[in-house]
mmCIF file of C-alpha atoms in Angstrom:
data_model
loop_
_atom_site.group_PDB
_atom_site.id
_atom_site.type_symbol
_atom_site.label_atom_id
_atom_site.label_comp_id
_atom_site.label_asym_id
_atom_site.label_seq_id
_atom_site.Cartn_x
_atom_site.Cartn_y
_atom_site.Cartn_z
ATOM 1 C CA UNK A 18 60.504 -41.106 8.160
ATOM 2 C CA UNK A 19 61.820 -42.166 4.986
ATOM 3 C CA UNK A 20 60.297 -44.557 3.100
ATOM 4 C CA UNK A 21 61.490 -48.395 4.016
ATOM 5 C CA UNK A 22 63.247 -50.705 1.167
ATOM 6 C CA UNK A 23 65.145 -47.564 -0.803
ATOM 7 C CA UNK A 24 68.092 -48.363 -3.023
ATOM 8 C CA UNK A 25 71.068 -48.812 -1.028
ATOM 9 C CA UNK A 26 69.805 -49.120 2.176
ATOM 10 C CA UNK A 27 70.379 -52.016 4.296
ATOM 11 C CA UNK A 28 67.510 -54.646 5.437
ATOM 12 C CA UNK A 29 66.790 -54.432 9.463
ATOM 13 C CA UNK A 30 68.151 -58.040 10.905
ATOM 14 C CA UNK A 31 66.131 -60.598 11.694
ATOM 15 C CA UNK A 32 67.531 -62.955 14.579
ATOM 16 C CA UNK A 33 69.232 -65.920 12.147
ATOM 17 C CA UNK A 34 69.599 -68.577 15.474
ATOM 18 C CA UNK A 35 67.085 -71.544 15.058
ATOM 19 C CA UNK A 36 67.941 -73.286 18.291
ATOM 20 C CA UNK A 37 64.910 -75.360 19.073
ATOM 21 C CA UNK A 38 66.051 -75.773 22.450
ATOM 22 C CA UNK A 39 65.465 -71.826 23.283
ATOM 23 C CA UNK A 40 62.050 -72.378 22.052
ATOM 24 C CA UNK A 41 60.700 -75.283 23.306
ATOM 25 C CA UNK A 42 61.497 -77.709 20.855
ATOM 26 C CA UNK A 43 59.582 -75.901 18.119
ATOM 27 C CA UNK A 44 61.530 -75.935 14.363
ATOM 28 C CA UNK A 45 60.751 -73.322 11.782
ATOM 29 C CA UNK A 46 58.297 -73.811 9.188
ATOM 30 C CA UNK A 47 60.411 -72.762 6.371
ATOM 31 C CA UNK A 48 64.417 -72.124 6.903
ATOM 32 C CA UNK A 49 65.327 -68.349 7.387
ATOM 33 C CA UNK A 50 67.231 -66.455 4.526
ATOM 34 C CA UNK A 51 68.076 -63.265 5.109
ATOM 35 C CA UNK A 52 65.205 -60.517 3.944
ATOM 36 C CA UNK A 53 62.563 -63.164 4.683
ATOM 37 C CA UNK A 54 60.016 -62.451 7.435
ATOM 38 C CA UNK A 55 57.405 -64.779 8.786
ATOM 39 C CA UNK A 56 54.019 -63.171 8.863
ATOM 40 C CA UNK A 57 50.744 -63.758 10.623
ATOM 41 C CA UNK A 58 46.697 -62.112 10.335
ATOM 42 C CA UNK A 59 45.279 -63.052 13.417
ATOM 43 C CA UNK A 60 42.288 -62.104 15.743
ATOM 44 C CA UNK A 61 44.059 -61.219 19.313
ATOM 45 C CA UNK A 62 42.031 -62.622 22.421
ATOM 46 C CA UNK A 63 41.735 -60.559 25.320
ATOM 47 C CA UNK A 64 41.209 -63.109 28.447
ATOM 48 C CA UNK A 65 39.690 -62.896 31.822
ATOM 49 C CA UNK A 66 41.108 -64.547 34.935
ATOM 50 C CA UNK A 67 38.366 -67.115 35.064
ATOM 51 C CA UNK A 68 39.769 -68.472 31.626
ATOM 52 C CA UNK A 69 42.710 -68.513 33.221
ATOM 53 C CA UNK A 70 41.000 -71.010 35.907
ATOM 54 C CA UNK A 71 39.187 -73.267 33.158
ATOM 55 C CA UNK A 72 42.632 -73.581 31.236
ATOM 56 C CA UNK A 73 44.623 -74.235 34.256
ATOM 57 C CA UNK A 74 41.779 -77.415 34.406
ATOM 58 C CA UNK A 75 41.706 -78.387 31.230
ATOM 59 C CA UNK A 76 45.934 -78.482 30.752
ATOM 60 C CA UNK A 77 45.923 -80.589 34.313
ATOM 61 C CA UNK A 78 43.895 -83.018 32.763
ATOM 62 C CA UNK A 79 44.875 -83.720 29.293
ATOM 63 C CA UNK A 80 48.570 -83.895 30.925
ATOM 64 C CA UNK A 81 47.576 -86.742 32.347
ATOM 65 C CA UNK A 82 47.451 -88.261 28.756
ATOM 66 C CA UNK A 83 50.535 -85.986 27.166
ATOM 67 C CA UNK A 84 52.454 -85.282 29.843
ATOM 68 C CA UNK A 85 54.547 -82.657 27.817
ATOM 69 C CA UNK A 86 51.625 -80.548 26.840
ATOM 70 C CA UNK A 87 52.267 -76.582 27.952
ATOM 71 C CA UNK A 88 49.939 -74.181 28.132
ATOM 72 C CA UNK A 89 49.402 -70.946 25.426
ATOM 73 C CA UNK A 90 50.748 -67.607 26.977
ATOM 74 C CA UNK A 91 48.590 -65.470 24.264
ATOM 75 C CA UNK A 92 45.648 -66.390 22.562
ATOM 76 C CA UNK A 93 44.634 -65.399 18.950
ATOM 77 C CA UNK A 94 42.653 -66.901 16.197
ATOM 78 C CA UNK A 95 44.090 -67.154 12.982
ATOM 79 C CA UNK A 96 42.971 -65.763 9.917
ATOM 80 C CA UNK A 97 46.148 -66.460 7.091
ATOM 81 C CA UNK A 98 48.564 -69.074 7.537
ATOM 82 C CA UNK A 99 52.037 -67.544 8.694
ATOM 83 C CA UNK A 100 53.334 -66.964 4.893
ATOM 84 C CA UNK A 101 56.910 -65.370 3.934
ATOM 85 C CA UNK A 102 56.780 -61.625 3.011
ATOM 86 C CA UNK A 103 60.201 -59.968 1.249
ATOM 87 C CA UNK A 104 60.475 -56.712 3.424
ATOM 88 C CA UNK A 105 59.985 -54.559 1.253
ATOM 89 C CA UNK A 106 56.491 -55.895 0.824
ATOM 90 C CA UNK A 107 55.494 -55.371 4.469
ATOM 91 C CA UNK A 108 54.344 -51.966 3.654
ATOM 92 C CA UNK A 109 52.303 -52.515 1.036
ATOM 93 C CA UNK A 110 50.819 -55.813 2.169
ATOM 94 C CA UNK A 111 50.103 -53.375 5.727
ATOM 95 C CA UNK A 112 48.242 -50.904 3.726
ATOM 96 C CA UNK A 113 46.712 -53.135 1.352
ATOM 97 C CA UNK A 114 44.906 -54.918 4.554
ATOM 98 C CA UNK A 115 43.820 -51.582 6.338
ATOM 99 C CA UNK A 116 42.223 -51.092 2.733
ATOM 100 C CA UNK A 117 40.239 -54.180 2.527
ATOM 101 C CA UNK A 118 39.210 -54.719 6.206
ATOM 102 C CA UNK A 119 37.870 -51.376 7.159
ATOM 103 C CA UNK A 120 34.568 -51.993 6.432
ATOM 104 C CA UNK A 121 34.125 -54.349 8.536
ATOM 105 C CA UNK A 122 32.596 -54.171 12.520
ATOM 106 C CA UNK A 123 33.033 -55.250 15.519
ATOM 107 C CA UNK A 124 31.235 -58.520 15.929
ATOM 108 C CA UNK A 125 30.983 -61.747 19.126
ATOM 109 C CA UNK A 126 31.963 -65.558 18.495
ATOM 110 C CA UNK A 127 31.651 -68.579 20.648
ATOM 111 C CA UNK A 128 34.470 -71.106 20.803
ATOM 112 C CA UNK A 129 33.411 -73.673 23.252
ATOM 113 C CA UNK A 130 33.871 -76.978 21.149
ATOM 114 C CA UNK A 131 37.407 -79.004 22.427
ATOM 115 C CA UNK A 132 39.473 -80.241 19.564
ATOM 116 C CA UNK A 133 43.167 -81.384 18.624
ATOM 117 C CA UNK A 134 44.913 -80.347 16.018
ATOM 118 C CA UNK A 135 48.535 -80.404 14.423
ATOM 119 C CA UNK A 136 50.060 -78.581 11.893
ATOM 120 C CA UNK A 137 50.885 -79.291 8.235
ATOM 121 C CA UNK A 138 54.471 -81.602 8.799
ATOM 122 C CA UNK A 139 52.471 -83.003 11.884
ATOM 123 C CA UNK A 140 55.620 -81.281 14.136
ATOM 124 C CA UNK A 141 53.465 -80.011 16.572
ATOM 125 C CA UNK A 142 50.338 -80.912 18.163
ATOM 126 C CA UNK A 143 47.730 -78.286 19.654
ATOM 127 C CA UNK A 144 44.493 -78.249 21.727
ATOM 128 C CA UNK A 145 42.010 -75.976 21.316
ATOM 129 C CA UNK A 146 38.319 -74.376 21.407
ATOM 130 C CA UNK A 147 36.431 -74.094 18.256
ATOM 131 C CA UNK A 148 34.375 -71.654 17.200
ATOM 132 C CA UNK A 149 30.200 -72.798 17.552
ATOM 133 C CA UNK A 150 29.072 -69.571 16.332
ATOM 134 C CA UNK A 151 30.313 -66.505 14.429
ATOM 135 C CA UNK A 152 31.716 -68.938 11.426
ATOM 136 C CA UNK A 153 30.277 -66.752 8.712
ATOM 137 C CA UNK A 154 32.002 -63.360 9.955
ATOM 138 C CA UNK A 155 35.092 -65.365 9.719
ATOM 139 C CA UNK A 156 34.694 -66.338 6.818
ATOM 140 C CA UNK A 157 34.399 -63.073 5.214
ATOM 141 C CA UNK A 158 37.390 -61.668 6.887
ATOM 142 C CA UNK A 159 39.299 -64.497 5.463
ATOM 143 C CA UNK A 160 37.973 -63.616 1.908
ATOM 144 C CA UNK A 161 39.971 -60.146 2.527
ATOM 145 C CA UNK A 162 42.843 -61.348 3.556
ATOM 146 C CA UNK A 163 42.946 -63.962 0.875
ATOM 147 C CA UNK A 164 43.031 -61.536 -1.509
ATOM 148 C CA UNK A 165 45.521 -59.368 -0.318
ATOM 149 C CA UNK A 166 47.512 -62.768 0.214
ATOM 150 C CA UNK A 167 46.847 -63.297 -4.013
ATOM 151 C CA UNK A 168 47.828 -59.840 -4.815
ATOM 152 C CA UNK A 169 51.569 -61.082 -3.152
ATOM 153 C CA UNK A 170 51.333 -64.399 -4.539
ATOM 154 C CA UNK A 171 51.226 -66.034 -1.327
ATOM 155 C CA UNK A 172 49.228 -69.447 0.063
ATOM 156 C CA UNK A 173 45.830 -68.606 1.072
ATOM 157 C CA UNK A 174 44.189 -69.785 4.120
ATOM 158 C CA UNK A 175 42.752 -73.232 4.336
ATOM 159 C CA UNK A 176 40.095 -74.655 2.628
ATOM 160 C CA UNK A 177 36.778 -75.447 4.878
ATOM 161 C CA UNK A 178 39.133 -73.892 7.788
ATOM 162 C CA UNK A 179 38.649 -74.696 11.464
ATOM 163 C CA UNK A 180 38.529 -71.632 13.381
ATOM 164 C CA UNK A 181 39.826 -71.975 16.754
ATOM 165 C CA UNK A 182 41.383 -70.623 19.506
ATOM 166 C CA UNK A 183 44.648 -72.811 20.940
ATOM 167 C CA UNK A 184 44.920 -73.298 24.390
ATOM 168 C CA UNK A 185 47.542 -75.653 24.706
ATOM 169 C CA UNK A 186 50.473 -77.133 22.322
ATOM 170 C CA UNK A 187 53.280 -80.021 22.501
ATOM 171 C CA UNK A 188 56.086 -81.483 20.176
ATOM 172 C CA UNK A 189 55.206 -84.512 17.503
ATOM 173 C CA UNK A 190 52.229 -85.291 16.820
ATOM 174 C CA UNK A 191 50.254 -86.718 19.867
ATOM 175 C CA UNK A 192 46.590 -86.488 18.113
ATOM 176 C CA UNK A 193 46.180 -90.479 19.438
ATOM 177 C CA UNK A 194 46.629 -89.846 22.643
ATOM 178 C CA UNK A 195 44.216 -86.710 22.931
ATOM 179 C CA UNK A 196 41.872 -87.704 21.291
ATOM 180 C CA UNK A 197 38.792 -90.073 22.115
ATOM 181 C CA UNK A 198 38.759 -90.245 25.969
ATOM 182 C CA UNK A 199 40.565 -87.204 26.847
ATOM 183 C CA UNK A 200 38.861 -85.141 24.353
ATOM 184 C CA UNK A 201 35.701 -86.057 25.683
ATOM 185 C CA UNK A 202 36.684 -85.428 29.428
ATOM 186 C CA UNK A 203 38.000 -82.091 28.234
ATOM 187 C CA UNK A 204 34.672 -81.098 27.100
ATOM 188 C CA UNK A 205 32.733 -82.400 29.886
ATOM 189 C CA UNK A 206 35.143 -79.644 31.926
ATOM 190 C CA UNK A 207 33.942 -76.572 29.661
ATOM 191 C CA UNK A 208 30.550 -77.934 29.515
ATOM 192 C CA UNK A 209 30.576 -78.166 33.556
ATOM 193 C CA UNK A 210 32.638 -74.913 34.176
ATOM 194 C CA UNK A 211 30.782 -72.356 35.730
ATOM 195 C CA UNK A 212 29.921 -69.084 33.486
ATOM 196 C CA UNK A 213 31.825 -70.700 30.799
ATOM 197 C CA UNK A 214 29.189 -70.000 28.374
ATOM 198 C CA UNK A 215 29.970 -66.021 29.544
ATOM 199 C CA UNK A 216 34.134 -66.930 29.089
ATOM 200 C CA UNK A 217 33.812 -68.109 25.703
ATOM 201 C CA UNK A 218 31.927 -65.935 23.992
ATOM 202 C CA UNK A 219 34.642 -63.559 22.666
ATOM 203 C CA UNK A 220 34.017 -59.693 21.427
ATOM 204 C CA UNK A 221 36.625 -59.514 18.314
ATOM 205 C CA UNK A 222 37.390 -55.603 18.241
ATOM 206 C CA UNK A 223 40.474 -55.397 15.759
ATOM 207 C CA UNK A 224 43.022 -57.645 13.472
ATOM 208 C CA UNK A 225 46.394 -57.843 14.059
ATOM 209 C CA UNK A 226 49.193 -58.715 11.879
ATOM 210 C CA UNK A 227 52.704 -59.673 12.839
ATOM 211 C CA UNK A 228 55.337 -59.447 10.484
ATOM 212 C CA UNK A 229 59.179 -60.351 11.864
ATOM 213 C CA UNK A 230 59.256 -57.782 14.801
ATOM 214 C CA UNK A 231 56.587 -55.673 12.943
ATOM 215 C CA UNK A 232 53.096 -55.351 14.879
ATOM 216 C CA UNK A 233 50.505 -53.868 12.968
ATOM 217 C CA UNK A 234 46.332 -53.083 14.344
ATOM 218 C CA UNK A 235 43.839 -52.418 12.425
ATOM 219 C CA UNK A 236 40.518 -51.556 14.859
ATOM 220 C CA UNK A 237 37.012 -53.014 13.765
ATOM 221 C CA UNK A 238 34.069 -50.140 13.341
#
């Protein structure tokens, strides 16, 4: 195929309608601009049926504190913030990621600590499972992803990150309602769930990068 971004070549269109009612009231973290592609590097998490049973128990209990909570439909662990890439940067960005991530092997994490998170501008609240084992390997991955981001003068990941898998979310800052008693009850559910130690031990086999409507995969060795 011809290389992308040749002079005179039109850039692919991205949807420009920002109707928050179409996606649960969520708002963009940055305004849409033609040619800017929202980009995110993450570890995809495939879950078993028993995990969904645990999720249902947790969300049902948490909704007694915040009724608007919605369960996540897909699960992942972030290795980058959501950043903005120009269209013609996508291919070199992906090539650089592939090169830096090539030496990494598959590894396990344990994500079993319930925690409440908010995004940076406090417009959304999340319930997640924080990683309690495997933190060092994740920091090594983030270090390499950060180097790629720095090449393109993009924001790196958070300092002292709390690696986690988000389970449910709602609009607004509801952390006060979910922390304290609610959080203790949710942790008790996780600790008492049959086979939770097995279900919450996750093997990471590949890294994904999503840029606009493009998906890229980098298998771990």
